[in-house]
Structures are given as structure tokens and as C-alpha cells.
mmCIF file of N, CA and C in Angstrom:
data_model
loop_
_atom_site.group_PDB
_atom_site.id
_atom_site.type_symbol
_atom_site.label_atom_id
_atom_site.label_comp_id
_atom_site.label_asym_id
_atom_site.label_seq_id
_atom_site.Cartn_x
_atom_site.Cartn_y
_atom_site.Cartn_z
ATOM 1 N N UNK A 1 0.821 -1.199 0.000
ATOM 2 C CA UNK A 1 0.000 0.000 0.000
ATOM 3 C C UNK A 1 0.865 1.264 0.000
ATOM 4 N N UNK A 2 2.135 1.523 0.606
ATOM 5 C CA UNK A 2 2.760 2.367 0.608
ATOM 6 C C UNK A 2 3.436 2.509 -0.687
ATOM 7 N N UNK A 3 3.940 1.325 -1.236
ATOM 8 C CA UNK A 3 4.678 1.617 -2.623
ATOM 9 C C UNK A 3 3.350 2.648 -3.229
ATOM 10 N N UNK A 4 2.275 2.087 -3.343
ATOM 11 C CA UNK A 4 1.507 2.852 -4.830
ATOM 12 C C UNK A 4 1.089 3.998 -4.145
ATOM 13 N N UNK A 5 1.093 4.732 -2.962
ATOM 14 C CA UNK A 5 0.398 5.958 -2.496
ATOM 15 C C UNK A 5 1.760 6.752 -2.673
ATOM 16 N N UNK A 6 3.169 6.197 -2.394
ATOM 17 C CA UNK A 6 4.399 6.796 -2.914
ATOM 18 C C UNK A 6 4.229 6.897 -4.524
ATOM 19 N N UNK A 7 4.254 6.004 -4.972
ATOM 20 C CA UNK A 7 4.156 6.001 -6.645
ATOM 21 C C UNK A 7 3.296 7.012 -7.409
ATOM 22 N N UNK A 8 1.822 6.881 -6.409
ATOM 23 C CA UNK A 8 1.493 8.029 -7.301
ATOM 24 C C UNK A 8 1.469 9.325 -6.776
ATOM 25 N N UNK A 9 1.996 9.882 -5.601
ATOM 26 C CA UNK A 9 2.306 11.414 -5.319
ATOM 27 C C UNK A 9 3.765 11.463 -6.366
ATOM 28 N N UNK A 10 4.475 10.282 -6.514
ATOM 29 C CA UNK A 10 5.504 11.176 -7.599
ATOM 30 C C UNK A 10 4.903 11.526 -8.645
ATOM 31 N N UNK A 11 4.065 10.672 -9.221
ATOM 32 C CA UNK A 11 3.728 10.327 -10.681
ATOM 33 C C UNK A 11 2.651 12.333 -10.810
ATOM 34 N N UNK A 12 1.855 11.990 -9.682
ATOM 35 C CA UNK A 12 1.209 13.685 -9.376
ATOM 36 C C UNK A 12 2.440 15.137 -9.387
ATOM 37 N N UNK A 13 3.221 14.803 -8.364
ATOM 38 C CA UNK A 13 3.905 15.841 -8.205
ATOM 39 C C UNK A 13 4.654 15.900 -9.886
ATOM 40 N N UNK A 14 5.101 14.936 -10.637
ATOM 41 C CA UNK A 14 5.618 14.921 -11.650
ATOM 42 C C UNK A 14 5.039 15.597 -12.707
ATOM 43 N N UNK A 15 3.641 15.588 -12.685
ATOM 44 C CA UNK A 15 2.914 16.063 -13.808
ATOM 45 C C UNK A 15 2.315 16.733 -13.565
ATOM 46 N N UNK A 16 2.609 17.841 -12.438
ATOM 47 C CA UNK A 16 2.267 19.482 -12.188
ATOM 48 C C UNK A 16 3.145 20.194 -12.983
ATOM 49 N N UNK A 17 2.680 21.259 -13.455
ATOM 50 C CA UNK A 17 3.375 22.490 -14.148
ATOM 51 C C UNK A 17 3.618 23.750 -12.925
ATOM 52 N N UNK A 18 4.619 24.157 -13.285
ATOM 53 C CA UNK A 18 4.892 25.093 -12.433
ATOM 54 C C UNK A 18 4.951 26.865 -13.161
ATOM 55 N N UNK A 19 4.260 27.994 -12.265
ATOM 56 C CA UNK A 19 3.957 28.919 -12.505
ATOM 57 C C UNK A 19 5.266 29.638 -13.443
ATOM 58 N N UNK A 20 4.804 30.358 -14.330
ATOM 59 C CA UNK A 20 6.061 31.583 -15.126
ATOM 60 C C UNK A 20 6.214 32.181 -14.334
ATOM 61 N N UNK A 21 7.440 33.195 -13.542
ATOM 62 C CA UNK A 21 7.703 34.095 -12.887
ATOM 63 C C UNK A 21 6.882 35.229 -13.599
ATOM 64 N N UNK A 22 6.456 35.622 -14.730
ATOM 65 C CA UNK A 22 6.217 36.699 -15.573
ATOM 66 C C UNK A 22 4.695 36.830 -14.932
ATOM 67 N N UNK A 23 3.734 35.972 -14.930
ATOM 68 C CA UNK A 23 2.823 35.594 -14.739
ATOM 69 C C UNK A 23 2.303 35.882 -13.069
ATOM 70 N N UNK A 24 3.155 35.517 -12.451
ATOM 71 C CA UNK A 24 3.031 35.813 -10.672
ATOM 72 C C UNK A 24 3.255 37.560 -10.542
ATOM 73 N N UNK A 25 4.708 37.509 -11.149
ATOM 74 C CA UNK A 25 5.042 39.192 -10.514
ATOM 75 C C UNK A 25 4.148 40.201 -11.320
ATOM 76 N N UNK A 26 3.640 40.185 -12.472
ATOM 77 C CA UNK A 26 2.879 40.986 -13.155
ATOM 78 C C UNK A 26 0.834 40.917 -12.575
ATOM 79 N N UNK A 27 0.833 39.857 -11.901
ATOM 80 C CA UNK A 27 -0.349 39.716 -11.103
ATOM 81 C C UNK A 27 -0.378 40.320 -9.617
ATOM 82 N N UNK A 28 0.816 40.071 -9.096
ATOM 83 C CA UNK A 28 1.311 40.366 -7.564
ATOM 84 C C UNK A 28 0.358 41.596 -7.608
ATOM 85 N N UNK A 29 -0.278 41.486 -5.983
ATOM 86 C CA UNK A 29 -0.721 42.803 -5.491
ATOM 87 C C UNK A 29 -0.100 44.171 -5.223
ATOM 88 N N UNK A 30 -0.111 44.875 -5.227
ATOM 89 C CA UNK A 30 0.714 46.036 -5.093
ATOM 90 C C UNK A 30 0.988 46.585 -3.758
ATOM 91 N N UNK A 31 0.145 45.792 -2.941
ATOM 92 C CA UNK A 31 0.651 46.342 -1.445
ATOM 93 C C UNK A 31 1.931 45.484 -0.913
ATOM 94 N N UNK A 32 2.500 44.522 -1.881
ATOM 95 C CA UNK A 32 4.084 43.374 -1.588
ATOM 96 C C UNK A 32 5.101 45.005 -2.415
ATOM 97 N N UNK A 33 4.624 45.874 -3.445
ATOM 98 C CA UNK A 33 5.915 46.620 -3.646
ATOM 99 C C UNK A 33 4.877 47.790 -4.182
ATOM 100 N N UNK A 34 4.481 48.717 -2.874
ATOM 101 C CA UNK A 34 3.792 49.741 -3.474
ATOM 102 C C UNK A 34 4.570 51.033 -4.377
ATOM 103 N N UNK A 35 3.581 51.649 -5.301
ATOM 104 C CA UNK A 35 4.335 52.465 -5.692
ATOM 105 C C UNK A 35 5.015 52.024 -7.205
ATOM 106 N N UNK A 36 5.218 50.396 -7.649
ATOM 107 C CA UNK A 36 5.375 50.066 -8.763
ATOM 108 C C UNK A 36 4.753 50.040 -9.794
ATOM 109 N N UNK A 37 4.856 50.839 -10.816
ATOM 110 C CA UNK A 37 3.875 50.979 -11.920
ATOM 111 C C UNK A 37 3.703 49.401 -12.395
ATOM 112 N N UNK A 38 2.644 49.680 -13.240
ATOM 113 C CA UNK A 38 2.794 47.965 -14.729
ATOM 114 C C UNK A 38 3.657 48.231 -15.462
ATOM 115 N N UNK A 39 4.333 49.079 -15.648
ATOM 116 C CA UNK A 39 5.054 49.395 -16.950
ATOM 117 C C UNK A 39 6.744 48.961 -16.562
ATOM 118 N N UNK A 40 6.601 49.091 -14.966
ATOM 119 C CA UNK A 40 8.128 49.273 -14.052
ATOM 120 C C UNK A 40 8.415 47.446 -13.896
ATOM 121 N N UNK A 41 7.130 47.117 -13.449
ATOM 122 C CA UNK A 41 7.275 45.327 -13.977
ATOM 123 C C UNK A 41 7.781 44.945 -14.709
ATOM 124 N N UNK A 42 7.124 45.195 -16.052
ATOM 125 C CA UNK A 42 7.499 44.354 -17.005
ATOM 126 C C UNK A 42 8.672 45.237 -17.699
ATOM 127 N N UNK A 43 9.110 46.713 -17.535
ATOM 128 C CA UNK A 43 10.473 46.591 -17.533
ATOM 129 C C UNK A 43 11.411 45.460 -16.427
ATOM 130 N N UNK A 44 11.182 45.499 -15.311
ATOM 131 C CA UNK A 44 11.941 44.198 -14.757
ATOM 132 C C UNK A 44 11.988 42.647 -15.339
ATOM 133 N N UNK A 45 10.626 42.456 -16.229
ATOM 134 C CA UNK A 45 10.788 41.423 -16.392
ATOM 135 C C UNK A 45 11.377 41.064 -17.949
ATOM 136 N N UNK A 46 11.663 41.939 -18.757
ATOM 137 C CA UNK A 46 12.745 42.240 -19.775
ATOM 138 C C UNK A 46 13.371 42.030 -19.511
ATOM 139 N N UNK A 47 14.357 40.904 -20.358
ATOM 140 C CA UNK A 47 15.588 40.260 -20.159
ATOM 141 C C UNK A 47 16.935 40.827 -20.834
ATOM 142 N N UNK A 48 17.115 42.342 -20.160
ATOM 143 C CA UNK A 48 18.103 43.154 -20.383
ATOM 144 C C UNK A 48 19.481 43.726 -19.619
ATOM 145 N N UNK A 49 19.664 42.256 -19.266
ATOM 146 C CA UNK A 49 20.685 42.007 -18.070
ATOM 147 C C UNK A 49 20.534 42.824 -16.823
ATOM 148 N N UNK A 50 21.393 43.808 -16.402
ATOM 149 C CA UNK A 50 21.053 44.391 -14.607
ATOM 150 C C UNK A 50 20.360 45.585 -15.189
ATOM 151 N N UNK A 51 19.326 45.510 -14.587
ATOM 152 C CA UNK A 51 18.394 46.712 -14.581
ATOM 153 C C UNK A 51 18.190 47.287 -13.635
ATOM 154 N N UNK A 52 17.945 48.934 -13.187
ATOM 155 C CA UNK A 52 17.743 49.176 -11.800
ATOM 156 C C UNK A 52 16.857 50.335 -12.376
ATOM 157 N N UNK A 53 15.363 50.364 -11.274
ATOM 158 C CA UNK A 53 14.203 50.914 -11.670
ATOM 159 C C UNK A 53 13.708 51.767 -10.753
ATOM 160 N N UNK A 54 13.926 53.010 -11.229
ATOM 161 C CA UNK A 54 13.622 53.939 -10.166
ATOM 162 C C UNK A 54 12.008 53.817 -9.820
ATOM 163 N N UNK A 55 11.433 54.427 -8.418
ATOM 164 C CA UNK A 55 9.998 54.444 -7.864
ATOM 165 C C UNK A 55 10.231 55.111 -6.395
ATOM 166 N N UNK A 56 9.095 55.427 -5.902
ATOM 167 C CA UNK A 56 8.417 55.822 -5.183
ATOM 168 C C UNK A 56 9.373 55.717 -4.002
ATOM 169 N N UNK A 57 9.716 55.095 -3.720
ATOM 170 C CA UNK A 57 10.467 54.974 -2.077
ATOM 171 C C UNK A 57 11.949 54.211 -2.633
ATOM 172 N N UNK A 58 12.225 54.653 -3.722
ATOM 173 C CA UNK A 58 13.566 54.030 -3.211
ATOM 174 C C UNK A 58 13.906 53.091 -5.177
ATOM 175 N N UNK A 59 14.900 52.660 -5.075
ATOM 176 C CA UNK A 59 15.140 51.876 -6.386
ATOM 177 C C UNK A 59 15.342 50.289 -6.596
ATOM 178 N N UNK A 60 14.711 49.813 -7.401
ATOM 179 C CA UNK A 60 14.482 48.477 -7.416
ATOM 180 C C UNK A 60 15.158 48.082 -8.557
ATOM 181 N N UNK A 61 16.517 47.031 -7.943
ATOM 182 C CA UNK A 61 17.195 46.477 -8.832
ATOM 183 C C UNK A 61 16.938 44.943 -9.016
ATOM 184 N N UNK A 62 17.541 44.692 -10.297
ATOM 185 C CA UNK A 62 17.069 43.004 -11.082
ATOM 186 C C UNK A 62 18.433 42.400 -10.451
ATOM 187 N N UNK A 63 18.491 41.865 -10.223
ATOM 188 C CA UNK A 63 19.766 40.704 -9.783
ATOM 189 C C UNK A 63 20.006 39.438 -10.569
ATOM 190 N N UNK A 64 19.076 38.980 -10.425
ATOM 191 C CA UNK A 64 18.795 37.534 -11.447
ATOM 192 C C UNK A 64 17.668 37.049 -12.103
ATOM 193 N N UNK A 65 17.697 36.764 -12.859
ATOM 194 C CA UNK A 65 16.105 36.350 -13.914
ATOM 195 C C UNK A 65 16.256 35.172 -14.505
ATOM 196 N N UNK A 66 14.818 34.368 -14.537
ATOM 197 C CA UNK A 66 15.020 33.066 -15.300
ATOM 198 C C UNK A 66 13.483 32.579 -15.371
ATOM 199 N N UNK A 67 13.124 32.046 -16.486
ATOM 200 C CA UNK A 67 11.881 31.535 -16.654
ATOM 201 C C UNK A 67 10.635 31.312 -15.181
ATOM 202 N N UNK A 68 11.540 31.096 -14.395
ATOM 203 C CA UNK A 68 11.194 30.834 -12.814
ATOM 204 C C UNK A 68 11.465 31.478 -11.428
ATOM 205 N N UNK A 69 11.944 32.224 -11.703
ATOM 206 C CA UNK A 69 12.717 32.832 -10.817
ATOM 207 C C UNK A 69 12.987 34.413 -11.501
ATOM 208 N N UNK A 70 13.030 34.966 -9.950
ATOM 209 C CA UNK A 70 13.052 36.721 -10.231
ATOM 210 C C UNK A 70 13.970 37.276 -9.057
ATOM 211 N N UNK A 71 15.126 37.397 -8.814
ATOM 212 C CA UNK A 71 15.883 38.442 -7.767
ATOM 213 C C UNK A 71 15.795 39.777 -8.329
ATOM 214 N N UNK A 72 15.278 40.442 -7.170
ATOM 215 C CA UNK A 72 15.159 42.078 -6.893
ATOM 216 C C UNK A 72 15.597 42.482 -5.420
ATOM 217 N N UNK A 73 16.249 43.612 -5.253
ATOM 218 C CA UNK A 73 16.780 44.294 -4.565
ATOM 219 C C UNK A 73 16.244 45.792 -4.057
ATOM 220 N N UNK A 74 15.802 46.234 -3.168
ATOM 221 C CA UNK A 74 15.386 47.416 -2.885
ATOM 222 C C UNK A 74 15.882 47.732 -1.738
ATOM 223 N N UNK A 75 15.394 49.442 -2.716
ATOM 224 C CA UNK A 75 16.752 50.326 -1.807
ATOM 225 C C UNK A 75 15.292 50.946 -0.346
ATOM 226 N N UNK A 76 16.361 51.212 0.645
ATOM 227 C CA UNK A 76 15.153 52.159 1.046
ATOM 228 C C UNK A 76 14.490 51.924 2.534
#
């Protein structure tokens, strides 16, 4: 009984898709980074190596980007 309740949470966990970073941070509420336009997003999420994005309280830099993943840095 344990083999097949193991077997199939892999076989499940295996054949979940996992969210686009593009998709989360461009949905994100605005009270996690107030003050960020839509436009200041998806400049972050342009894949134009280190970007740093001025706003409201301070400046928000890109660190790392990848289909899945988003590092940002804020100043402030």
C-alpha cells in the first residue's frame, strides 16, 4: 500500500506544471511593492541584463532572472 500511495504522489507531483515568474510578478498585489507601476514590472521582467528601476520609495534592482525565478533588490 505504501509503494503505490508513494508512486502516485511522484507520478502527481511529476505532472504538475509550475507557474512563469512573468505571470506571478505581473499579477502580484501592489501592497508586496507599493508604488510600482505595470510598466516598471514588465520593464523588470525584460531580459536586459542588470536593470535598476527607479519608484516611489527608493530603487528596485534586477539581480537575477530566469523563466522561474526573479531576484530584486530594494533600496530604502
Amino acid at each position: 500500500m505504501k509503494k503505490i500511495v508513494t508512486v502516485l504522489f511522484i507520478f502527481i507531483a511529476a505532472s504538475a506544471f509550475p507557474q512563469k515568474i512573468d505571470d506571478v510578478f505581473k499579477t502580484m498585489p501592489n501592497s508586496i511593492l507599493p508604488g510600482l507601476s505595470d510598466g516598471n514590472r514588465t520593464m523588470l521582467l525584460v531580459d536586459t541584463g542588470k536593470t535598476v528601476i527607479p519608484y516611489s520609495l527608493g530603487e528596485i534592482e534586477k539581480l537575477a532572472y530566469a523563466p522561474d525565478f526573479l531576484k530584486i533588490k530594494t533600496s530604502g
